[in-house]
């Protein structure tokens, strides 16, 4: 399969960006690799952070903290809380915060300043400062200088007399001391308790202790004074309120008795109104009458239905004897009727219906039935009378209830008003008794005020400095240094836009990766001057022997990693161009100085050393670095051969050891039409003539970035090898070149990474990648020939 003839988008699509990999999760492996690469940066920043921390510790004065604790005890002042109807039995968060604000108030600070005369204490007013504070003060002084001095900021101070000025200065000094004391005071709640810790920090432990103790005493005195004032104000207010409550209570009691007498609202022993009692009795009688009326109605309707059904079936109804005593006439007649009916049935069965006795019994049966029906009529009429009597009684009771209800409603309305007046009188009496008791308690409290606050931990002399804390400062400096190092490391990684691994070649620009070419001679690539850049007097160039040794590494060290990578490139050519007898291979790069001339020379030398007929052409007519590195001094080169229509034999030179044929390039002034020469028909004839003799034609072409010579020569090339410098060639530039020059991109067989620092390469490889195992390859790559090559280099 001819890989080079495939379009670029068919071979391997170019990603849109470095992040376009479809990975939405955090790549832990990549993060670990970044950390390993930037470990030195982080370590240096951490050491700098520790060093700055040590400087801070050495230049910062020691501070001593003295602490005291006060308890906000509600139980000690319960009497005061009970004065108010809306008293609170537990301290709330708002109350504790209010007490903390009192501690931080300017009034309390002013009392402490006056007590200890802190405005005259130089240790307090001008404490020692750290180097950092001095630096900040210096900057503030410069700013103040440009803004104007203090006298300019206080207009009119120059126009007052000395006494007034002295008073103003003293007041300003006192205010400044108060402000400093407020700033340095630390008051905070201890967990969720009712305890507040008070502390002050100073360079003098005795001063810190004195200030803390004075603050606690001033706060305690302030609370006692506040308690006394509140008790006094409460007693005065209660005294006036008691007079009003006594008069209001008496007036309310009189109103209750007057209303009761006007409306005749008398009650029985249990407090219930007589009208309500009468109405309740009538309602009970009505319920009984309704039950009796319903019972009489049901019995009457039942017997009326029996009578209406006729005499023949009336006596058969089972309900006739259900509510009749056993001695009643109806029960006797019914028993007689059943006996006659049984005898009649027996005679008719034995002698027939016409027997005289059967006729007599039938007549007697009819007579008994008539008697039973007559008794039923009489009983039904009696039940009707009972129903009418019960109904009349129910109607009478309803009329009495209606009359009683009207009277009860009027009495109840008056009773509601009476209850309201009575409740008001009772409430006023209760409130009067309550306030009277509280007034007595407040009067006693006046002579012995109780504060809510008591000191539970007095201020003590600090034995050790509270700040700066050595371990904490060093730990913080270390953390800040590590964070700064991580930031610089992240910035370095963010600025990493170059090729580091073969994965970058494959994934970033979609090219086949042919291998790594280590730095020749074991030195750093950036330490040596690129072999394809012109020399000048400012940069010391390599010696001629060193240049020639670089061009023969694959020959002098055939078992080296350098030669093995070029063999991999040869296999790639052979696979892609297997159908071609003679193969033209162009060696290109994007930027100058990436080592393409060295790669071209070593690739051609390797092919020739393997027995293949190989021609090496220096196609960089503007800067023939290959010819200079090989030390070839010729009068005629590629340009002369193409212009004059000559063949390769006329200008070529052959290496005695490898039989490699070389076509040098001779620089002819400022000749700028090299692209037309490389793309001319003469060049095509020259290459076609060379193909008749050689199996491989390796052409060292100019870089793609600065000139278009390689583009002009592209139609004559079967495949390109792209040389990129490890850690120096920008990925974006290569990608842009591939996208803008698809004709060249489609002919690139693969890319190599040149000037690779093998010691650093492992840091960029992924876990399990080949870059991590190059140290294990040493037994296959290092041999005597390579050692000699390094010595020669």
CSV table of C-alpha atoms in Angstrom, one decimal, residues 144-471:
chain,number,residue,atom,x,y,z
A,144,UNK,CA,2.1,61.3,52.4
A,145,UNK,CA,5.0,63.5,51.3
A,146,UNK,CA,3.6,64.0,47.8
A,147,UNK,CA,0.1,64.5,49.2
A,148,UNK,CA,1.2,67.1,51.7
A,149,UNK,CA,2.3,67.0,55.4
A,150,UNK,CA,-0.1,66.8,58.4
A,151,UNK,CA,-0.1,70.6,59.0
A,152,UNK,CA,-1.3,71.1,55.4
A,153,UNK,CA,-4.0,68.5,55.9
A,154,UNK,CA,-5.3,70.4,59.1
A,155,UNK,CA,-5.9,73.9,57.9
A,156,UNK,CA,-6.1,76.5,60.7
A,157,UNK,CA,-3.7,74.7,63.1
A,158,UNK,CA,-1.1,77.2,62.4
A,159,UNK,CA,-3.5,80.0,63.2
A,160,UNK,CA,-4.2,79.0,66.9
A,161,UNK,CA,-2.2,79.8,70.0
A,162,UNK,CA,0.2,77.5,71.7
A,163,UNK,CA,-2.2,76.3,74.4
A,164,UNK,CA,-4.9,75.4,72.0
A,165,UNK,CA,-2.4,73.7,69.7
A,166,UNK,CA,-1.1,71.7,72.7
A,167,UNK,CA,-4.7,70.7,73.6
A,168,UNK,CA,-5.4,69.6,70.0
A,169,UNK,CA,-2.2,67.6,69.9
A,170,UNK,CA,-3.0,65.9,73.2
A,171,UNK,CA,-6.5,65.1,72.1
A,172,UNK,CA,-5.2,63.7,68.8
A,173,UNK,CA,-2.7,61.6,70.7
A,174,UNK,CA,-5.3,60.3,73.1
A,175,UNK,CA,-7.6,59.4,70.1
A,176,UNK,CA,-4.7,57.6,68.4
A,177,UNK,CA,-4.0,55.6,71.5
A,178,UNK,CA,-7.7,54.6,71.7
A,179,UNK,CA,-7.7,53.6,68.1
A,180,UNK,CA,-4.5,51.5,68.6
A,181,UNK,CA,-6.1,49.8,71.6
A,182,UNK,CA,-9.3,49.1,69.8
A,183,UNK,CA,-7.3,47.6,66.8
A,184,UNK,CA,-5.1,45.4,69.0
A,185,UNK,CA,-7.9,44.1,71.3
A,186,UNK,CA,-9.1,40.6,70.7
A,187,UNK,CA,-12.5,39.7,72.1
A,188,UNK,CA,-14.3,36.6,71.0
A,189,UNK,CA,-16.9,34.1,72.2
A,190,UNK,CA,-15.6,30.7,73.4
A,191,UNK,CA,-17.4,28.1,71.4
A,192,UNK,CA,-21.2,28.2,72.0
A,193,UNK,CA,-20.8,29.1,75.7
A,194,UNK,CA,-21.5,32.3,77.5
A,195,UNK,CA,-17.8,33.0,78.1
A,196,UNK,CA,-16.0,35.8,76.3
A,197,UNK,CA,-12.2,35.7,76.0
A,198,UNK,CA,-10.3,39.0,76.2
A,199,UNK,CA,-6.8,39.3,75.0
A,200,UNK,CA,-4.2,41.9,74.0
A,201,UNK,CA,-0.8,41.3,72.3
A,202,UNK,CA,2.2,43.5,72.8
A,203,UNK,CA,6.0,43.3,72.5
A,204,UNK,CA,6.2,43.8,76.3
A,205,UNK,CA,4.6,40.9,78.3
A,206,UNK,CA,4.0,43.2,81.3
A,207,UNK,CA,2.2,45.8,79.2
A,208,UNK,CA,0.0,43.1,77.5
A,209,UNK,CA,-0.9,41.7,81.0
A,210,UNK,CA,-1.7,45.2,82.4
A,211,UNK,CA,-3.9,46.1,79.4
A,212,UNK,CA,-5.8,42.8,79.5
A,213,UNK,CA,-6.4,43.1,83.2
A,214,UNK,CA,-7.5,46.7,83.0
A,215,UNK,CA,-9.9,45.8,80.1
A,216,UNK,CA,-11.5,43.1,82.2
A,217,UNK,CA,-11.9,45.4,85.2
A,218,UNK,CA,-13.3,48.2,83.1
A,219,UNK,CA,-15.8,45.9,81.5
A,220,UNK,CA,-16.9,44.5,84.9
A,221,UNK,CA,-17.3,48.0,86.3
A,222,UNK,CA,-19.2,49.1,83.2
A,223,UNK,CA,-21.7,46.2,83.6
A,224,UNK,CA,-22.2,47.0,87.3
A,225,UNK,CA,-22.9,50.7,86.5
A,226,UNK,CA,-25.3,49.7,83.8
A,227,UNK,CA,-27.1,47.3,86.2
A,228,UNK,CA,-27.4,50.1,88.8
A,229,UNK,CA,-28.7,52.6,86.4
A,230,UNK,CA,-31.2,50.1,85.0
A,231,UNK,CA,-32.5,49.2,88.5
A,232,UNK,CA,-32.9,52.8,89.4
A,233,UNK,CA,-34.8,53.7,86.3
A,234,UNK,CA,-37.0,50.6,86.7
A,235,UNK,CA,-37.9,51.4,90.3
A,236,UNK,CA,-39.0,55.0,89.3
A,237,UNK,CA,-41.0,53.7,86.5
A,238,UNK,CA,-42.7,51.0,88.6
A,239,UNK,CA,-43.6,53.5,91.3
A,240,UNK,CA,-45.6,55.6,88.9
A,241,UNK,CA,-47.2,52.6,87.2
A,242,UNK,CA,-48.5,51.1,90.5
A,243,UNK,CA,-50.7,54.1,91.2
A,244,UNK,CA,-52.3,53.9,87.7
A,245,UNK,CA,-52.9,50.1,88.1
A,246,UNK,CA,-54.5,50.5,91.6
A,247,UNK,CA,-57.0,53.0,90.3
A,248,UNK,CA,-57.8,51.0,87.2
A,249,UNK,CA,-58.4,47.8,89.2
A,250,UNK,CA,-60.8,49.4,91.6
A,251,UNK,CA,-62.8,51.1,88.8
A,252,UNK,CA,-63.1,47.7,87.0
A,253,UNK,CA,-64.4,45.9,90.0
A,254,UNK,CA,-67.1,48.5,90.6
A,255,UNK,CA,-68.2,48.3,87.0
A,256,UNK,CA,-68.8,44.6,87.3
A,257,UNK,CA,-71.0,44.8,90.3
A,258,UNK,CA,-73.0,47.7,88.8
A,259,UNK,CA,-73.7,45.8,85.6
A,260,UNK,CA,-74.8,42.7,87.5
A,261,UNK,CA,-77.3,44.7,89.5
A,262,UNK,CA,-78.8,46.6,86.5
A,263,UNK,CA,-79.5,43.4,84.5
A,264,UNK,CA,-80.6,41.2,87.4
A,265,UNK,CA,-78.1,38.5,86.5
A,266,UNK,CA,-78.5,36.2,89.6
A,267,UNK,CA,-77.2,32.6,89.5
A,268,UNK,CA,-77.7,29.4,91.5
A,269,UNK,CA,-75.2,27.7,93.7
A,270,UNK,CA,-73.1,26.4,90.8
A,271,UNK,CA,-73.0,29.8,89.1
A,272,UNK,CA,-75.6,28.9,86.3
A,273,UNK,CA,-78.4,31.4,85.4
A,274,UNK,CA,-82.0,30.4,86.4
A,275,UNK,CA,-83.2,30.9,82.8
A,276,UNK,CA,-80.6,28.6,81.5
A,277,UNK,CA,-81.6,26.0,84.1
A,278,UNK,CA,-85.3,26.2,83.1
A,279,UNK,CA,-84.5,25.9,79.5
A,280,UNK,CA,-82.4,22.8,80.1
A,281,UNK,CA,-85.3,21.1,82.0
A,282,UNK,CA,-87.8,21.9,79.2
A,283,UNK,CA,-85.4,20.5,76.6
A,284,UNK,CA,-85.1,17.3,78.6
A,285,UNK,CA,-88.9,16.9,78.8
A,286,UNK,CA,-89.2,17.6,75.1
A,287,UNK,CA,-86.9,14.8,74.3
A,288,UNK,CA,-89.0,12.3,76.4
A,289,UNK,CA,-92.2,13.6,74.8
A,290,UNK,CA,-90.8,13.2,71.3
A,291,UNK,CA,-89.9,9.6,72.1
A,292,UNK,CA,-93.4,8.8,73.5
A,293,UNK,CA,-95.1,10.5,70.4
A,294,UNK,CA,-92.9,8.5,68.0
A,295,UNK,CA,-93.7,5.2,69.9
A,296,UNK,CA,-97.5,5.9,69.9
A,297,UNK,CA,-97.5,6.8,66.2
A,298,UNK,CA,-95.7,3.6,65.2
A,299,UNK,CA,-98.1,1.4,67.2
A,300,UNK,CA,-101.2,3.2,65.8
A,301,UNK,CA,-100.0,3.0,62.2
A,302,UNK,CA,-99.2,-0.7,62.6
A,303,UNK,CA,-102.7,-1.7,63.9
A,304,UNK,CA,-104.4,0.5,61.4
A,305,UNK,CA,-102.6,-1.3,58.6
A,306,UNK,CA,-103.8,-4.7,60.1
A,307,UNK,CA,-107.4,-3.5,60.2
A,308,UNK,CA,-107.2,-2.1,56.7
A,309,UNK,CA,-106.0,-5.5,55.4
A,310,UNK,CA,-109.5,-7.1,56.2
A,311,UNK,CA,-111.0,-9.6,58.8
A,312,UNK,CA,-109.8,-12.7,57.0
A,313,UNK,CA,-106.1,-12.0,57.4
A,314,UNK,CA,-106.1,-9.7,60.3
A,315,UNK,CA,-106.0,-12.4,63.0
A,316,UNK,CA,-103.1,-14.1,61.2
A,317,UNK,CA,-100.7,-11.1,61.6
A,318,UNK,CA,-97.9,-12.0,64.1
A,319,UNK,CA,-97.8,-8.5,65.4
A,320,UNK,CA,-101.3,-8.8,67.0
A,321,UNK,CA,-100.0,-10.7,70.0
A,322,UNK,CA,-96.5,-9.2,70.2
A,323,UNK,CA,-97.5,-6.3,72.5
A,324,UNK,CA,-100.6,-7.9,74.1
A,325,UNK,CA,-100.6,-9.7,77.5
A,326,UNK,CA,-101.3,-13.4,77.6
A,327,UNK,CA,-104.7,-12.9,79.3
A,328,UNK,CA,-106.1,-10.4,76.8
A,329,UNK,CA,-109.3,-11.1,74.9
A,330,UNK,CA,-107.6,-11.1,71.5
A,331,UNK,CA,-105.2,-13.9,72.6
A,332,UNK,CA,-108.1,-16.0,73.9
A,333,UNK,CA,-110.1,-15.6,70.7
A,334,UNK,CA,-107.1,-16.3,68.6
A,335,UNK,CA,-106.5,-19.5,70.5
A,336,UNK,CA,-110.1,-20.5,70.2
A,337,UNK,CA,-110.1,-19.8,66.5
A,338,UNK,CA,-107.1,-22.0,65.9
A,339,UNK,CA,-108.7,-24.9,67.8
A,340,UNK,CA,-111.9,-24.7,65.8
A,341,UNK,CA,-110.0,-24.5,62.5
A,342,UNK,CA,-108.1,-27.6,63.4
A,343,UNK,CA,-111.3,-29.6,64.3
A,344,UNK,CA,-113.0,-28.4,61.1
A,345,UNK,CA,-110.1,-29.6,59.0
A,346,UNK,CA,-110.2,-33.0,60.6
A,347,UNK,CA,-114.0,-33.5,60.0
A,348,UNK,CA,-113.8,-32.2,56.4
A,349,UNK,CA,-111.0,-34.7,55.8
A,350,UNK,CA,-113.0,-37.7,57.3
A,351,UNK,CA,-116.6,-36.8,56.5
A,352,UNK,CA,-116.6,-34.0,53.9
A,353,UNK,CA,-117.7,-30.4,54.0
A,354,UNK,CA,-121.5,-31.3,54.0
A,355,UNK,CA,-121.4,-33.1,57.3
A,356,UNK,CA,-123.7,-31.3,59.8
A,357,UNK,CA,-120.8,-30.9,62.3
A,358,UNK,CA,-118.5,-29.4,59.7
A,359,UNK,CA,-121.2,-26.9,58.8
A,360,UNK,CA,-121.6,-25.9,62.5
A,361,UNK,CA,-117.9,-25.6,63.0
A,362,UNK,CA,-117.5,-23.4,59.9
A,363,UNK,CA,-120.2,-21.1,61.3
A,364,UNK,CA,-118.6,-20.9,64.7
A,365,UNK,CA,-115.2,-20.2,63.0
A,366,UNK,CA,-116.7,-17.2,61.1
A,367,UNK,CA,-118.2,-15.9,64.3
A,368,UNK,CA,-114.9,-16.0,66.2
A,369,UNK,CA,-113.2,-14.2,63.3
A,370,UNK,CA,-115.7,-11.5,63.4
A,371,UNK,CA,-115.1,-11.1,67.2
A,372,UNK,CA,-111.4,-10.9,66.7
A,373,UNK,CA,-111.7,-8.2,64.0
A,374,UNK,CA,-114.0,-6.2,66.3
A,375,UNK,CA,-111.5,-6.3,69.1
A,376,UNK,CA,-108.8,-5.1,66.7
A,377,UNK,CA,-110.9,-2.1,65.6
A,378,UNK,CA,-111.4,-1.1,69.3
A,379,UNK,CA,-107.7,-1.5,70.0
A,380,UNK,CA,-106.7,0.5,67.0
A,381,UNK,CA,-109.0,3.4,68.1
A,382,UNK,CA,-107.4,3.3,71.5
A,383,UNK,CA,-103.9,3.6,70.1
A,384,UNK,CA,-105.0,6.5,67.9
A,385,UNK,CA,-106.2,8.4,71.0
A,386,UNK,CA,-102.8,7.7,72.8
A,387,UNK,CA,-100.9,9.1,69.7
A,388,UNK,CA,-103.0,12.3,69.7
A,389,UNK,CA,-102.4,12.9,73.4
A,390,UNK,CA,-98.6,12.4,73.0
A,391,UNK,CA,-98.5,14.8,70.0
A,392,UNK,CA,-100.4,17.5,71.9
A,393,UNK,CA,-98.0,17.2,74.8
A,394,UNK,CA,-95.0,17.6,72.5
A,395,UNK,CA,-96.5,20.7,70.9
A,396,UNK,CA,-97.0,22.3,74.3
A,397,UNK,CA,-93.4,21.7,75.3
A,398,UNK,CA,-92.1,23.3,72.1
A,399,UNK,CA,-94.1,26.4,72.8
A,400,UNK,CA,-92.7,26.6,76.4
A,401,UNK,CA,-89.1,26.1,75.1
A,402,UNK,CA,-89.5,28.9,72.6
A,403,UNK,CA,-90.6,31.3,75.3
A,404,UNK,CA,-87.8,30.3,77.6
A,405,UNK,CA,-85.1,30.5,74.9
A,406,UNK,CA,-85.9,34.1,74.2
A,407,UNK,CA,-85.4,35.1,77.8
A,408,UNK,CA,-82.2,33.0,78.1
A,409,UNK,CA,-80.8,34.6,75.0
A,410,UNK,CA,-81.2,38.1,76.5
A,411,UNK,CA,-79.7,36.9,79.7
A,412,UNK,CA,-76.7,35.3,77.9
A,413,UNK,CA,-75.9,38.5,76.0
A,414,UNK,CA,-75.8,40.4,79.2
A,415,UNK,CA,-73.7,37.6,80.8
A,416,UNK,CA,-71.1,37.9,78.0
A,417,UNK,CA,-70.6,41.6,78.8
A,418,UNK,CA,-70.5,40.8,82.5
A,419,UNK,CA,-67.8,38.2,81.9
A,420,UNK,CA,-65.8,40.7,79.9
A,421,UNK,CA,-65.9,43.2,82.7
A,422,UNK,CA,-65.0,40.6,85.3
A,423,UNK,CA,-62.0,39.4,83.3
A,424,UNK,CA,-60.7,43.0,82.9
A,425,UNK,CA,-61.1,43.5,86.6
A,426,UNK,CA,-59.3,40.3,87.4
A,427,UNK,CA,-56.4,41.0,84.9
A,428,UNK,CA,-55.9,44.5,86.4
A,429,UNK,CA,-55.9,43.1,89.9
A,430,UNK,CA,-53.3,40.4,89.0
A,431,UNK,CA,-51.1,42.9,87.1
A,432,UNK,CA,-51.2,45.3,90.1
A,433,UNK,CA,-50.2,42.5,92.5
A,434,UNK,CA,-47.3,41.5,90.1
A,435,UNK,CA,-46.0,45.0,89.7
A,436,UNK,CA,-46.2,45.5,93.4
A,437,UNK,CA,-44.0,42.5,94.1
A,438,UNK,CA,-41.5,43.6,91.4
A,439,UNK,CA,-41.4,47.1,92.8
A,440,UNK,CA,-40.5,45.7,96.2
A,441,UNK,CA,-37.7,43.6,94.6
A,442,UNK,CA,-36.4,46.5,92.6
A,443,UNK,CA,-36.3,48.7,95.7
A,444,UNK,CA,-34.1,46.2,97.4
A,445,UNK,CA,-31.9,45.7,94.3
A,446,UNK,CA,-31.2,49.5,94.2
A,447,UNK,CA,-29.0,49.2,97.3
A,448,UNK,CA,-27.2,46.1,96.1
A,449,UNK,CA,-26.8,46.1,92.2
A,450,UNK,CA,-25.8,42.7,90.8
A,451,UNK,CA,-24.0,42.6,87.4
A,452,UNK,CA,-24.3,39.9,84.8
A,453,UNK,CA,-20.5,39.6,84.3
A,454,UNK,CA,-17.9,37.9,86.5
A,455,UNK,CA,-14.2,37.2,85.7
A,456,UNK,CA,-13.5,33.5,85.7
A,457,UNK,CA,-9.9,33.7,84.4
A,458,UNK,CA,-7.7,36.6,85.3
A,459,UNK,CA,-4.9,37.9,83.0
A,460,UNK,CA,-1.6,36.2,83.7
A,461,UNK,CA,2.0,37.1,82.6
A,462,UNK,CA,2.7,35.3,79.3
A,463,UNK,CA,5.8,33.1,79.6
A,464,UNK,CA,6.4,32.5,75.8
A,465,UNK,CA,5.9,34.6,72.7
A,466,UNK,CA,2.6,34.1,70.9
A,467,UNK,CA,3.9,35.4,67.6
A,468,UNK,CA,5.5,34.9,65.3
A,469,UNK,CA,5.1,31.2,65.7
A,470,UNK,CA,8.1,29.5,64.1
A,471,UNK,CA,6.6,26.3,62.9
